[in-house]
CSV table of C-alpha atoms and ligand atoms in Angstrom, one decimal:
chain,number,residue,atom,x,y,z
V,9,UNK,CA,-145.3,94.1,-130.4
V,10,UNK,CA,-147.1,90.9,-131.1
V,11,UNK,CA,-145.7,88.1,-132.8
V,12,UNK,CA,-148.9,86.9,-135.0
V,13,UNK,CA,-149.1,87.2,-139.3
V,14,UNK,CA,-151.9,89.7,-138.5
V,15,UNK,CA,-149.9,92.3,-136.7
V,16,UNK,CA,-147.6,92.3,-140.0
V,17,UNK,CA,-151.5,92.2,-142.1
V,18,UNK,CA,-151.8,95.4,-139.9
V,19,UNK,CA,-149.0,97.3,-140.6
V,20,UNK,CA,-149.2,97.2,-144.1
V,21,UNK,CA,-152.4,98.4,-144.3
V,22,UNK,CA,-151.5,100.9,-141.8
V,23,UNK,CA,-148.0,102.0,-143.7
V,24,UNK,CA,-146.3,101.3,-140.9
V,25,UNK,CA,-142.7,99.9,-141.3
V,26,UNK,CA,-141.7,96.5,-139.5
V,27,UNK,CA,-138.7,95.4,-138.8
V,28,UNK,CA,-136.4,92.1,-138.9
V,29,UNK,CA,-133.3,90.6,-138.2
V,30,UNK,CA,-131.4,87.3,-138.7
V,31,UNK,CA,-130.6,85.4,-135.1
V,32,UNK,CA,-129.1,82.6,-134.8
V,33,UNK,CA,-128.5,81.9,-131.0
V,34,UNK,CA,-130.0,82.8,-127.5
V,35,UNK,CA,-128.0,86.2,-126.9
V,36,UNK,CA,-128.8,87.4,-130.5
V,37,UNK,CA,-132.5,86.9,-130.0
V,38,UNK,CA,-132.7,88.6,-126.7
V,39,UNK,CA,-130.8,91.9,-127.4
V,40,UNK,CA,-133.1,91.9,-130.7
V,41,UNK,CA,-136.0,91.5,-129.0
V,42,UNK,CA,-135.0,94.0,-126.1
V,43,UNK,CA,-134.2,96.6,-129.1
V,44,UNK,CA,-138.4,96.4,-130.3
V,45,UNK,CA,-137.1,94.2,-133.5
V,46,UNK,CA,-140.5,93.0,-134.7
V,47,UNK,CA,-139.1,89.8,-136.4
V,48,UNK,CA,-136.2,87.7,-136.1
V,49,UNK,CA,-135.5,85.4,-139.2
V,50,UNK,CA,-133.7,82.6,-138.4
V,51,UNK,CA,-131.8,82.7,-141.3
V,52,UNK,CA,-129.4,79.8,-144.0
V,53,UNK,CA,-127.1,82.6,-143.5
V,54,UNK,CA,-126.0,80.6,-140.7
V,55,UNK,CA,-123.8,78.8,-142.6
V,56,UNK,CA,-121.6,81.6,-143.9
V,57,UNK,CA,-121.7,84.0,-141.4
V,58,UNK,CA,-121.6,81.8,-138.2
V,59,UNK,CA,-119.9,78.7,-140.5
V,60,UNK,CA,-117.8,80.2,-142.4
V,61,UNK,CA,-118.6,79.1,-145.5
V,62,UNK,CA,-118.7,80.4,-149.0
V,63,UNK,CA,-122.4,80.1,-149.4
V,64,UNK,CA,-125.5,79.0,-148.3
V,65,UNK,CA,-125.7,75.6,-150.2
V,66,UNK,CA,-124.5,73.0,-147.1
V,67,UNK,CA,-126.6,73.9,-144.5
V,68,UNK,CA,-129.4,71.6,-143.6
V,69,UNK,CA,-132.4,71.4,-142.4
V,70,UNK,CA,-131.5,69.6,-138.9
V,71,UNK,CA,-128.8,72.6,-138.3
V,72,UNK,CA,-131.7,75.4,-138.8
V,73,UNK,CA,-134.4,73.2,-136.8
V,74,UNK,CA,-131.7,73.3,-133.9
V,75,UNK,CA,-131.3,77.7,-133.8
V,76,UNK,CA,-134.9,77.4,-134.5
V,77,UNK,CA,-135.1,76.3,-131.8
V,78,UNK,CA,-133.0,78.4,-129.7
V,79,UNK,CA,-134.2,81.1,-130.6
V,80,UNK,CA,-137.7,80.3,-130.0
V,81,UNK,CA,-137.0,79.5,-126.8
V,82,UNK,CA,-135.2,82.8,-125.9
V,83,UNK,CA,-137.7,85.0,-127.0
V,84,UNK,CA,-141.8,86.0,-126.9
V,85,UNK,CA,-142.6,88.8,-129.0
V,86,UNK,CA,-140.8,88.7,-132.3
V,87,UNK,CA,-142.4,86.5,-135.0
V,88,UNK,CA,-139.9,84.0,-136.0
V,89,UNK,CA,-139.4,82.9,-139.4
V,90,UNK,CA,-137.1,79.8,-140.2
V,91,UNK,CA,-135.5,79.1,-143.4
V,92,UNK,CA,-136.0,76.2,-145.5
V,93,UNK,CA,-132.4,75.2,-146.9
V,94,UNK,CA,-131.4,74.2,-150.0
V,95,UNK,CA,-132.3,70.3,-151.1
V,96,UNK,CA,-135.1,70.3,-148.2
V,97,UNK,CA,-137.8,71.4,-150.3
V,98,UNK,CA,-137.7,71.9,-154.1
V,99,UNK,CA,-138.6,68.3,-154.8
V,100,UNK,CA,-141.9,68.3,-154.4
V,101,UNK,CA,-144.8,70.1,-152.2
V,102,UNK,CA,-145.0,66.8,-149.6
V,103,UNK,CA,-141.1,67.2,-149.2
V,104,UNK,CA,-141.5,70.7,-148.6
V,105,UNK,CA,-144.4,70.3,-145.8
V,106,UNK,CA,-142.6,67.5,-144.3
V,107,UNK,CA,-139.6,69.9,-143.9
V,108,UNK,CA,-142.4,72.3,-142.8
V,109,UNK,CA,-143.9,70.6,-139.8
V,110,UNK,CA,-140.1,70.1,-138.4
V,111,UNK,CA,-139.6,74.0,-138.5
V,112,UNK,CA,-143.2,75.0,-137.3
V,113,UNK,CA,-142.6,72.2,-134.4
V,114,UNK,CA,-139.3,74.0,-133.6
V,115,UNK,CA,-141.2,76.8,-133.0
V,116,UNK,CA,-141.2,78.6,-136.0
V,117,UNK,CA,-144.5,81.0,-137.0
V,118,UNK,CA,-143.7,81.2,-140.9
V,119,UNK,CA,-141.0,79.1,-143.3
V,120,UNK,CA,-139.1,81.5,-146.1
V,121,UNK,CA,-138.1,79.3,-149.0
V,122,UNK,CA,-136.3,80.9,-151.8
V,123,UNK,CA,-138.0,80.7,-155.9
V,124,UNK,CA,-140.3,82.5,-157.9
V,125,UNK,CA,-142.9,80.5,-160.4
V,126,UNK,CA,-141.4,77.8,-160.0
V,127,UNK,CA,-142.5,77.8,-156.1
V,128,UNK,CA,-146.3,78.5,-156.6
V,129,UNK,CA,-147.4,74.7,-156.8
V,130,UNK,CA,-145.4,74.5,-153.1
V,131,UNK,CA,-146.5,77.6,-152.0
V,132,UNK,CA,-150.2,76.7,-152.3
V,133,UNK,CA,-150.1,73.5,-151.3
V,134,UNK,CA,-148.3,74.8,-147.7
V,135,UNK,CA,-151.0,77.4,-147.3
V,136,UNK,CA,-153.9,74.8,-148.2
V,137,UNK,CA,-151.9,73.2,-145.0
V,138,UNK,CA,-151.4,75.7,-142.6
V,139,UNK,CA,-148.0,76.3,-143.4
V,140,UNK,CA,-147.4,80.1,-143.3
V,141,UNK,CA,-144.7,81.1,-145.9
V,142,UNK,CA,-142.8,84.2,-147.2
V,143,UNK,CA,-141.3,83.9,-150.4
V,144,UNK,CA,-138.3,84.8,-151.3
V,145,UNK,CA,-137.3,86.0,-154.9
V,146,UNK,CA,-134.3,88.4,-156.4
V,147,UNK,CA,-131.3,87.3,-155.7
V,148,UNK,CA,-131.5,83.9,-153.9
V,149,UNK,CA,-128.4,82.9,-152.3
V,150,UNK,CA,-129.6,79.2,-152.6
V,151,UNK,CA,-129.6,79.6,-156.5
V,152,UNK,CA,-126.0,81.2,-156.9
V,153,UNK,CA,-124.5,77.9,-159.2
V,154,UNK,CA,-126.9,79.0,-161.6
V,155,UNK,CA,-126.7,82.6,-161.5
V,156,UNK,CA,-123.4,83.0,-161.2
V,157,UNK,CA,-122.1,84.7,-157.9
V,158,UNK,CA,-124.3,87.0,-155.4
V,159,UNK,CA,-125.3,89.4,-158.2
V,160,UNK,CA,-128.0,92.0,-158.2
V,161,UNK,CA,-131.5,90.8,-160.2
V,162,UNK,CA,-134.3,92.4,-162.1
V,163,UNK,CA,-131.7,95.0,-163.8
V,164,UNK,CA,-132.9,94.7,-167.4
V,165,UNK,CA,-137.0,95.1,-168.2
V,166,UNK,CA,-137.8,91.5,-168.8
V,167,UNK,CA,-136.2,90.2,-166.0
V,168,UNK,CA,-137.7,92.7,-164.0
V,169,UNK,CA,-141.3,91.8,-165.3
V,170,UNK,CA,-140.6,88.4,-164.5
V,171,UNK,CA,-139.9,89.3,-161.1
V,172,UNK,CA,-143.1,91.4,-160.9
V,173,UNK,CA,-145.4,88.5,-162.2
V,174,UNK,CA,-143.4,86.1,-159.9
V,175,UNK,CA,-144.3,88.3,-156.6
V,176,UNK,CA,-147.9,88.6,-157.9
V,177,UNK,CA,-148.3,84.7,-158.6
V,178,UNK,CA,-147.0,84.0,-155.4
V,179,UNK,CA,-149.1,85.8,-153.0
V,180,UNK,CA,-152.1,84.6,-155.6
V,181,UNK,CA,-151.0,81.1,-154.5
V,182,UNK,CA,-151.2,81.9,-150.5
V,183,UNK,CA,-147.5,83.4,-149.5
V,184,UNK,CA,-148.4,85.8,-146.4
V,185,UNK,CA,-144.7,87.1,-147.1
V,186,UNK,CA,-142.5,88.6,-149.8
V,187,UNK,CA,-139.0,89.0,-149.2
V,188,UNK,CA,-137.4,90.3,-152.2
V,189,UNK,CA,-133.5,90.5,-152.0
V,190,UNK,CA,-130.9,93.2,-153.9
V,191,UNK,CA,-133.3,94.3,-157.1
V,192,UNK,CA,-133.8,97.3,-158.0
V,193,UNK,CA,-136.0,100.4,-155.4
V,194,UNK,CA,-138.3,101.0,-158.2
V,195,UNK,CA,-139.2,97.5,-159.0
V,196,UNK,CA,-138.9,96.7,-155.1
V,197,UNK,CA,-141.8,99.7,-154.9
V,198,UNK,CA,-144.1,98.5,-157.4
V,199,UNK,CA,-144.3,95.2,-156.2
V,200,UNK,CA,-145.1,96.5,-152.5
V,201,UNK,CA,-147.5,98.8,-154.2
V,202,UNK,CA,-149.0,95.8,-156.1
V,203,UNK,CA,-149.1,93.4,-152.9
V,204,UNK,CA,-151.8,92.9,-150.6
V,205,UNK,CA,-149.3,90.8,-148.5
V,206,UNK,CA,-146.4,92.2,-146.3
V,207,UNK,CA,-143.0,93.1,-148.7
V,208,UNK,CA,-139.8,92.3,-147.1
V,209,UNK,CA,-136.4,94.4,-148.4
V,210,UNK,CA,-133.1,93.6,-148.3
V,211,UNK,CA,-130.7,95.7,-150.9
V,212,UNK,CA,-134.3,96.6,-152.2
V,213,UNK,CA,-134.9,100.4,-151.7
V,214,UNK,CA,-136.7,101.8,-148.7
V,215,UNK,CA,-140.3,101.5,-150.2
V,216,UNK,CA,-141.0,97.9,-149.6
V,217,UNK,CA,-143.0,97.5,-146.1
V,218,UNK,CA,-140.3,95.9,-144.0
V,219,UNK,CA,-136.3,95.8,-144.0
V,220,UNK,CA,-134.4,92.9,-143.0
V,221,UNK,CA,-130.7,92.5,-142.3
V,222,UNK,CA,-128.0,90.5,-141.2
V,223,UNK,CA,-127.0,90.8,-137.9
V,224,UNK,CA,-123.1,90.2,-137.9
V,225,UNK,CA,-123.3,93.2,-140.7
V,226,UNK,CA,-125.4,95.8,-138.4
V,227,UNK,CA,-123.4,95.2,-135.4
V,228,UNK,CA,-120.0,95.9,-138.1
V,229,UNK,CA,-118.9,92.0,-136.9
V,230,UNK,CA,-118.2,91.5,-140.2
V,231,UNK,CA,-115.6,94.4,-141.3
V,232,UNK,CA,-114.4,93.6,-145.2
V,233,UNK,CA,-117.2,91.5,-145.7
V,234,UNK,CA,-120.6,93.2,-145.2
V,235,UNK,CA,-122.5,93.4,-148.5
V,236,UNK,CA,-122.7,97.4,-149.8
V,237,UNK,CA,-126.9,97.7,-149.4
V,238,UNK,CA,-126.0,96.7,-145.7
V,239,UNK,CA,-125.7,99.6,-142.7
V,240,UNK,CA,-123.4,98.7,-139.9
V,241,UNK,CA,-124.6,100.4,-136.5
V,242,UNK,CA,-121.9,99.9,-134.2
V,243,UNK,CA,-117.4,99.1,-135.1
V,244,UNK,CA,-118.8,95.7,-133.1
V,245,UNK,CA,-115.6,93.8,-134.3
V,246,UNK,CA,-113.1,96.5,-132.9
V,247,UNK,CA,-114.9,97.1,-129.3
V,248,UNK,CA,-114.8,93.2,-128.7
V,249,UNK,CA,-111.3,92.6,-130.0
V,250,UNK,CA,-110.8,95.5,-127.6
V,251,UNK,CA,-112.1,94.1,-124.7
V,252,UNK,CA,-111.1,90.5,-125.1
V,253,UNK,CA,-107.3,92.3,-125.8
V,254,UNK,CA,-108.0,93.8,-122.3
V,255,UNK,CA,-109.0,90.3,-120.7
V,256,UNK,CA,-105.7,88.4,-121.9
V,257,UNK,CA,-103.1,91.3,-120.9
V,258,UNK,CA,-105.0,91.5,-117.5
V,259,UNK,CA,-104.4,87.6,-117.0
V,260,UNK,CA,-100.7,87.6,-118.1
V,261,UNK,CA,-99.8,90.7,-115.9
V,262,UNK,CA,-101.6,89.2,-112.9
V,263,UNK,CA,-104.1,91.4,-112.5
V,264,UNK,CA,-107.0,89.4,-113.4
V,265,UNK,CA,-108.5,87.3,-111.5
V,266,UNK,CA,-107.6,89.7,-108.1
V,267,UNK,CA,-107.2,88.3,-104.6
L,273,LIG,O1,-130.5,83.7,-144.8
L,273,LIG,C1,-130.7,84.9,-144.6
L,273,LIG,O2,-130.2,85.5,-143.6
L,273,LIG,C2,-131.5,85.6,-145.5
L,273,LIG,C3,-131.5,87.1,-145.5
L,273,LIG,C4,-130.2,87.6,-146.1
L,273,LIG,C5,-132.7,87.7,-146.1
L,273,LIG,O3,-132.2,85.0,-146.3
């Protein structure tokens, strides 16, 4: 495992499938990297699934800088990939490499920010820049007010051949990345097909060239609320309510600590 762009170039030509997951903090990272995870996105899903909020829209740029930096710090081989939160970038290109240089400084290898045409002007001027990016189109979390809730995208043809000419224009414009979230497996396909740059799934089939998911959903830390395209791997939630149950009857029986 090796955490440069080309390793990912690699694969794709070489059909073989990478893998990533989100991290947030120094244990996280480790047991991801100790597993062979190939990437480990350090994700605005911070806010909801370590903050507790309802979505992704008020976490900011200083909070993903700071497990940005954690994480780079607790690991070698995984590329890590930082996400640009909302407000941070969609101004204008100089706002967005400004934001940029404070995530690739924390120790980020590539920045996800979330659009579709609307991005391409960004998107080439980071990668006239040295900015490495993955794009990140379907169902974008940071665009929820306007859509309407965390809804599935590309269902009906037009929107799906907007999604396809999105994907294309991007990676036209520099993108080394595409992440495409919750559309449909065909359209997922074709656009992976279409690509010469790395796909990235999530709720997107399993043709796309990588799969990335959640941690707090694999490890089933999130029972009730794990989306339905998400696996969960271990009942994480029951086996540490478990053992924490054990530590507190242990202390107020006297048994732990022992002499
Ligand atoms: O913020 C995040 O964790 C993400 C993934 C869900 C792809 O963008």
């Amino acid at each position: 495992m090796n955490r440069s762009l080309a390793t990912w170039d690699k694969a794709k030509r070489e059909r073989r499938k990478m893998t990533m997951i989100t991290a947030y903090d120094l244990t996280s990272a480790r047991l991801a990297e100790a597993a062979g995870i190939d990437a480990l996105l350090v994700g605005d899903s911070l806010g909801m699934v370590v903050g507790g909020e309802p979505d992704t829209l008020r976490v900011s740029l200083e909070q993903i800088q700071y497990h940005t930096a954690i994480v780079a710090r607790a690991v070698t081989k995984p590329l890590i990939m930082a996400d640009l939160p909302f407000g941070s970038f969609e101004e204008s290109p100089t706002q967005a490499f400004a934001a940029c240089a404070r995530l690739l400084k924390a120790g980020a290898q590539i920045v996800k920010l979330e659009g579709g045409a609307e991005m391409v002007e960004t998107v080439a001027f980071l990668s006239r820049r040295a900015v490495p990016v993955c794009a990140h189109i379907g169902l974008t979390p940071q665009h929820i007010r306007q859509i309407g809730g965390f809804k599935r995208q590309g269902k009906t043809p037009e929107a799906a051949a907007q999604l396809l000419e999105d994907a294309l224009a991007l990676a036209d414009a520099g993108a080394r990345m595409l992440l495409m979230e919750a559309i449909p497996s065909d359209l997922a396909a074709e656009i992976t097909a279409r690509l010469p740059i790395p796909t990235i799934g999530i709720g997107a089939g399993p043709e796309t060239d990588a799969q990335v998911l959640v941690l707090h959903d694999v490890l089933g830390l999130t029972p009730g609320n794990t989306p339905s395209f998400a696996k969960t791997y271990l009942d994480g939630a029951r086996l540490i309510t478990s053992a924490l149950a054990d530590y507190a009857r242990e202390v107020r029986e006297g048994v732990f600590p022992a002499q």
